[in-house]
Each structure stands twice: as structure tokens, then as C-alpha cells.
Short mmCIF file of C-alpha atoms in Angstrom, two decimals:
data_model
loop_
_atom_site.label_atom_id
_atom_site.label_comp_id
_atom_site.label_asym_id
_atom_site.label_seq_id
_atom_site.Cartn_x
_atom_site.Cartn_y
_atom_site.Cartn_z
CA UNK A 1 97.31 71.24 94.29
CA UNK A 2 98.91 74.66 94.31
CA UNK A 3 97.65 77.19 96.34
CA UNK A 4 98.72 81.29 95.41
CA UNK A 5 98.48 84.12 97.63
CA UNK A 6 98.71 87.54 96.92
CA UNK A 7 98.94 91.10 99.20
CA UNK A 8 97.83 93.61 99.35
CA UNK A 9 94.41 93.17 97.98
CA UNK A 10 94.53 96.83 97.34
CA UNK A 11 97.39 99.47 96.71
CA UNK A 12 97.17 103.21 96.73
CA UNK A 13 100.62 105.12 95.46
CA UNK A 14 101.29 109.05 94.32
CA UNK A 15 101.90 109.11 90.74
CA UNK A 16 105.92 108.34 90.30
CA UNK A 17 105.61 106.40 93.38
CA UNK A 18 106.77 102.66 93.13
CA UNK A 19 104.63 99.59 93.72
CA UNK A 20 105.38 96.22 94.66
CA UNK A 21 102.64 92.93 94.78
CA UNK A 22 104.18 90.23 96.44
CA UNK A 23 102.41 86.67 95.80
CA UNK A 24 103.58 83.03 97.25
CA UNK A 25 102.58 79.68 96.15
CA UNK A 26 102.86 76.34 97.49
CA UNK A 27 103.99 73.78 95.12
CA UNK A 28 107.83 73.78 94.79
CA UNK A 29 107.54 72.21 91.11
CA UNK A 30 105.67 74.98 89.88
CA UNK A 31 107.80 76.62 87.12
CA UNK A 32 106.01 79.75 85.38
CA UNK A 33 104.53 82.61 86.96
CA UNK A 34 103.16 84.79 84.81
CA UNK A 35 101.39 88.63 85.92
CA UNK A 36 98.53 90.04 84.18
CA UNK A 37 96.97 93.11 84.39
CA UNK A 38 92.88 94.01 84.27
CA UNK A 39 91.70 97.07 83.35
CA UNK A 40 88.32 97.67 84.45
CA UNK A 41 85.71 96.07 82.17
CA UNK A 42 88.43 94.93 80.02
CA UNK A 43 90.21 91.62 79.78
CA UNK A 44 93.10 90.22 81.87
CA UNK A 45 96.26 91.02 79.85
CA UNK A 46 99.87 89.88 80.47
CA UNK A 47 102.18 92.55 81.16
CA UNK A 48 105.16 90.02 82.31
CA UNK A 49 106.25 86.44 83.45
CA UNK A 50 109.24 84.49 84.45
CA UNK A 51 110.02 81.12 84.29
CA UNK A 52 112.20 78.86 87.26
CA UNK A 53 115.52 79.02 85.77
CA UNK A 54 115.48 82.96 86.08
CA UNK A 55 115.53 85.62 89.31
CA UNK A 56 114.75 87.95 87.85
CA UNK A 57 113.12 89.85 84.48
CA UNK A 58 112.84 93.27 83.52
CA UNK A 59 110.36 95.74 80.83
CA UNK A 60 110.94 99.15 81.29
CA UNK A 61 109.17 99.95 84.64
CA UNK A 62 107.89 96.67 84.80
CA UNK A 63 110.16 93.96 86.73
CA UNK A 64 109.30 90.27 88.57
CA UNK A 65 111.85 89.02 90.86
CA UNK A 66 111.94 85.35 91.60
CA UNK A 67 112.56 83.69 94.99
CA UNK A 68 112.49 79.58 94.58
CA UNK A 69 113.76 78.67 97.75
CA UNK A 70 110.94 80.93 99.91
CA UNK A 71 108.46 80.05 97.02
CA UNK A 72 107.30 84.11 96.57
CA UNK A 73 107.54 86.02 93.73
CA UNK A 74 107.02 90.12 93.07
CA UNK A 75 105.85 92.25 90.63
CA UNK A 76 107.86 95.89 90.69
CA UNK A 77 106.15 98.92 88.90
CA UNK A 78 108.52 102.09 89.04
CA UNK A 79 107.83 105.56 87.86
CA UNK A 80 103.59 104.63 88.40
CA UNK A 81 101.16 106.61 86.20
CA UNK A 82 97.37 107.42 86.33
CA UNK A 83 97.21 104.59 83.52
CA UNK A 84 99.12 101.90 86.07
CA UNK A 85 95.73 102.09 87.92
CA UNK A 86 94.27 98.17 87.33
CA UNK A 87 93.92 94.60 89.46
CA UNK A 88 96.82 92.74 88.80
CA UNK A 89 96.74 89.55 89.11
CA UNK A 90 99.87 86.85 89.56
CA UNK A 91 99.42 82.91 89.05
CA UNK A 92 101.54 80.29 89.12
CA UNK A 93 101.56 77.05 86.68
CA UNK A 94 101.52 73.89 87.19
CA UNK A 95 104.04 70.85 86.50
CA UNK A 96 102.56 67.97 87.09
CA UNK A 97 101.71 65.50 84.50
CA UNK A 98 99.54 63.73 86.40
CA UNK A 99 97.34 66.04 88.10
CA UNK A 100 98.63 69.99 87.60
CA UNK A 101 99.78 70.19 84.05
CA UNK A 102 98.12 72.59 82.32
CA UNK A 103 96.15 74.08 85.17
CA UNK A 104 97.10 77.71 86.30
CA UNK A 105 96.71 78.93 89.31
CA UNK A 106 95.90 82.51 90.60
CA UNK A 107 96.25 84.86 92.87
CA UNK A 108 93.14 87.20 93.97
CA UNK A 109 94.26 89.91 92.39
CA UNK A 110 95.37 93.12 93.74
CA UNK A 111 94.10 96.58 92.86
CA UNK A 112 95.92 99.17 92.47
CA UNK A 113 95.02 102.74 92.74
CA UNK A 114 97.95 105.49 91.32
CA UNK A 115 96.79 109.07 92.37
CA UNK A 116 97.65 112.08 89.87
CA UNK B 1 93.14 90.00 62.98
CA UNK B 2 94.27 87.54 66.02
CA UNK B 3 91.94 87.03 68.50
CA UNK B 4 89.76 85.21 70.40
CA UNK B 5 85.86 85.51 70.51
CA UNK B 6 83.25 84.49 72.80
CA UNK B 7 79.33 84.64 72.30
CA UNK B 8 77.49 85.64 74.05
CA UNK B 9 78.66 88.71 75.65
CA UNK B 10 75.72 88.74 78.02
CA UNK B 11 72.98 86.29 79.22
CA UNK B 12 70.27 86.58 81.42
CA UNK B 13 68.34 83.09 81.84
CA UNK B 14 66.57 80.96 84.58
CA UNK B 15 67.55 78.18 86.53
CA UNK B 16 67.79 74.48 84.98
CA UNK B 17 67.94 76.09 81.09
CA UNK B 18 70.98 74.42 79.46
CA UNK B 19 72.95 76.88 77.82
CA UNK B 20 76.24 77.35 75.44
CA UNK B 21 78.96 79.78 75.65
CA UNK B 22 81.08 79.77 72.39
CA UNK B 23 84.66 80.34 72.67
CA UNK B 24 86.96 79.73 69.31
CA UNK B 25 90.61 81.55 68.55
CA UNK B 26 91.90 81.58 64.70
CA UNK B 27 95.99 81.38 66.08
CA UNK B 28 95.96 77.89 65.80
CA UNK B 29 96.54 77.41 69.51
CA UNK B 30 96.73 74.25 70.94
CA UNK B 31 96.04 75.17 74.59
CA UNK B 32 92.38 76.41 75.76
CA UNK B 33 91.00 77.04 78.72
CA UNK B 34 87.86 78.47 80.91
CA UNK B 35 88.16 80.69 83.90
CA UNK B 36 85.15 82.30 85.70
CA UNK B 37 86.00 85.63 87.78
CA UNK B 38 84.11 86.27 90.96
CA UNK B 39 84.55 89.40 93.41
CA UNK B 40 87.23 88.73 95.43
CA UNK B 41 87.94 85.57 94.21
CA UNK B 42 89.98 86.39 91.30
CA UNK B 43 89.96 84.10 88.24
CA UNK B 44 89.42 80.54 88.72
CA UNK B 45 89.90 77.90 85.86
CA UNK B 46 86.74 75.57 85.50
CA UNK B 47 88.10 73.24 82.22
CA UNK B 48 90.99 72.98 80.09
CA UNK B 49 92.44 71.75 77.19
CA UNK B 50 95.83 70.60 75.72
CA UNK B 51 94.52 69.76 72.52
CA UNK B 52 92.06 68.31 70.53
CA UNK B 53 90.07 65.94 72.18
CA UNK B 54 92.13 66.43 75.37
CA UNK B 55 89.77 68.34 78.50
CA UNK B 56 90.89 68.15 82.01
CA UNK B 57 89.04 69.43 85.15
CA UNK B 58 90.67 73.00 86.97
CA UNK B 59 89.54 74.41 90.30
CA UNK B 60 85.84 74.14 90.10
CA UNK B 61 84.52 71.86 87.51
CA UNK B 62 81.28 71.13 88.60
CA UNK B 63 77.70 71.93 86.99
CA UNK B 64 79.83 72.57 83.83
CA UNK B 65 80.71 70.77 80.88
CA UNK B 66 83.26 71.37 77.63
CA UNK B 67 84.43 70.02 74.05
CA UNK B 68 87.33 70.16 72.21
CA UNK B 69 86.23 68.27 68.63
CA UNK B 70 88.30 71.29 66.98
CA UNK B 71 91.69 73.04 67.28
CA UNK B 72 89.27 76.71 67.27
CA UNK B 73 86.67 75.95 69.66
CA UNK B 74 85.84 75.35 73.07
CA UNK B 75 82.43 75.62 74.01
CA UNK B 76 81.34 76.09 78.09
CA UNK B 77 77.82 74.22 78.57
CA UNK B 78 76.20 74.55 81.52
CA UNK B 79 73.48 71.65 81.75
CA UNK B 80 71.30 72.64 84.53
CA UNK B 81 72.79 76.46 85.06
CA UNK B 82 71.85 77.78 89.03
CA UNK B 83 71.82 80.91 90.79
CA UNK B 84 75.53 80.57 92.06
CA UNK B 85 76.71 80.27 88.37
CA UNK B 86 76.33 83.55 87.65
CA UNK B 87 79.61 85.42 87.19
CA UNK B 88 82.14 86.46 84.55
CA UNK B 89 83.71 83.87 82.12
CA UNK B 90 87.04 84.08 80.34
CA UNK B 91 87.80 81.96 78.01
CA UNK B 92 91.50 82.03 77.00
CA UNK B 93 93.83 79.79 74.50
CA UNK B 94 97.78 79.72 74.32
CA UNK B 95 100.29 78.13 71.95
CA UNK B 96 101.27 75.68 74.60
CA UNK B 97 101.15 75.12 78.63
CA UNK B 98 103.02 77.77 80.26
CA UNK B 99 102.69 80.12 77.68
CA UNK B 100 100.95 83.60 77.74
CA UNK B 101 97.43 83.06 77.67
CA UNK B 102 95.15 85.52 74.81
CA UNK B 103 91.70 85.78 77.13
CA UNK B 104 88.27 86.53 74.68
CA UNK B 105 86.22 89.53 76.26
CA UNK B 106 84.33 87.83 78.58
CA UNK B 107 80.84 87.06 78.41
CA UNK B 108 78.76 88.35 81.52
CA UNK B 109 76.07 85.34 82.78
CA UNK B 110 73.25 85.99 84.92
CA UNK B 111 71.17 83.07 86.86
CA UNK B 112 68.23 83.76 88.28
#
């Protein structure tokens, strides 16, 4: 099956600092990667994904950049605020009909910390 | 209001008492699934489903079971629950696979 990796595990940045997660994954048939974000006590949220056929997508501060051949992907936050401050969390999805469609795959999560 | 609900919220119980965790989404989504979230671990996906009547095992299946006799609801029973069962649970749904998944708010279960 697919296995996702994700660094750092934590992230510490200056207000209007930029952050980068970086997460890889092993399955070369894997086709959506989506990012989500978890406040604490709250519940995951997605705050951006890309599919196989693109290299990259952008919202506002928020981009994901796409690398097939090395098999990594990246989430890019620019301009961080105080409210940026969450575990994010990457996964990958499946495409196998026989054993990995439908199953999603994630990362363990990063958190990040952005410092008034 | 779209959403996706989950009951209950929190559970304390013992070892070996079979217990239900509701999950159901009025968006008419065809894809559900259940994650649990452990420290460190992230989230990882314990049962899914495509549609009705359709389940499928994720990373760690075992000591749980799930239904899907309705496009709404997707229930998480735990048969015999033990100690290392106790964790977060998500329970999400999605218009279709590989599609942004709507998680409820979690429902915290204890084991002792």
C-alpha cells in the first residue's frame, strides 16, 4: 500500500515568515493529494489539494507544488499569521481498484507554531 | 445546514462492552469513511465506504466493525472495545473518492 511521510513534525516561524511542509509517498499511481489543516480541538479541514495532471496550485498565501517523478509534494504558506498556527496534515489517495481505491493515506501531521 | 454529525461526542466505558458510534451526513454523499487520530500517529482510516452497501477495510481494521444500509449513515461498532481503542474518531463523507472529505466533530472514546 502507500506509505506518506511528512517533515518537520513541528515548525516554528515569525509572523510574515514563510513555511513550507514537504511530504513524500510511495505509490507512483497515487493521483490526489489533498492538505488539511487542524485547529486544536477542532476538526481536520481542507485548506488545498492537487490532483496528478497539475504542478502546481495556488489560494492566496496558500500554494502545493507537485513533483511526480521524485513522488514529494509541498505545502507553501506565505505572509504566516498568529491564526496559521495548526497541525497540518498532507495525504495522498489511492488508485487502485483492487486494493487502494478509496483509501487515503496520511501523513503525521506537522505542527506549526507562527510567533506574533 | 450541511454537515455531518457524530454521537457520541464522548464515551467513557469498560473493556468487552459493545458499543455504537453514529455517524450520518444530509449532502447526499456517496463516499464515507472512519479515521481514528492518535498522538503522533496522525489520522488513520479504519473502514470505508463507496456507497451503499459497499465497506472496505483501511489501515487498521481490526476489533471494529461498520454498515452502510443507508446513503446518511455509517455507524463504527466496536464489538469487544479494549484499552488500546481509546482515541479520537473522525468520521468523514465526500461526494466521491478523491474528493474533499467534510469530517463530523469527532467523538472522544475512552477504554478502560
Amino acid at each position: 500500500g502507500e506509505n506518506v511521510e511528512q517533515h518537520p513534525s513541528t515548525l516554528s516561524v515569525q509572523e510574515g515568515d514563510s513555511a513550507v511542509i514537504k511530504c513524500t509517498y510511495s505509490d507512483s499511481a497515487s493521483n490526489y493529494f489533498p492538505w488539511y489543516k487542524q485547529e486544536l480541538g477542532k476538526r481536520p479541514q481542507l485548506i488545498i489539494d492537487i490532483r496528478s495532471n497539475v504542478g502546481e496550485k495556488k489560494d492566496q498565501r496558500i500554494a502545493v507544488t507537485l513533483n511526480k517523478t521524485a513522488k514529494h509534494f509541498s505545502l507553501h504558506i506565505t505572509e504566516t499569521q498568529p491564526e496559521d498556527s495548526a497541525v497540518y496534515f498532507c495525504a495522498a489517495s489511492g488508485t487502485d481498484r483492487g486494493s487502494t481505491l478509496g483509501r487515503l493515506y496520511f501523513g503525521r501531521g506537522t505542527q506549526l507554531t507562527v510567533w506574533p | 445546514e450541511a454537515q455531518v454529525t457524530q454521537n457520541p461526542r464522548y464515551l467513557i466505558t469498560v473493556t468487552g462492552k459493545k458499543l455504537t458510534v453514529t455517524c450520518s451526513q444530509n449532502m447526499n454523499h456517496e463516499y464515507m469513511s472512519w479515521y481514528r487520530q492518535d498522538p503522533g500517529l496522525g489520522l488513520r482510516q479504519i473502514y470505508y465506504s463507496m456507497n451503499v452497501e459497499v465497506t472496505d477495510k483501511g489501515d487498521v481494521p481490526e476489533g471494529y466493525k461498520v454498515s452502510r444500509k443507508e446513503k446518511r449513515n455509517f455507524p463504527l461498532i466496536l464489538e469487544s472495545p479494549s484499552p488500546n481503542q481509546t482515541s479520537l474518531y473522525f468520521c468523514a463523507s465526500s461526494p466521491s473518492v478523491n474528493n474533499e472529505q467534510f469530517f463530523g466533530p469527532g467523538t472522544r472514546l475512552t477504554v478502560l
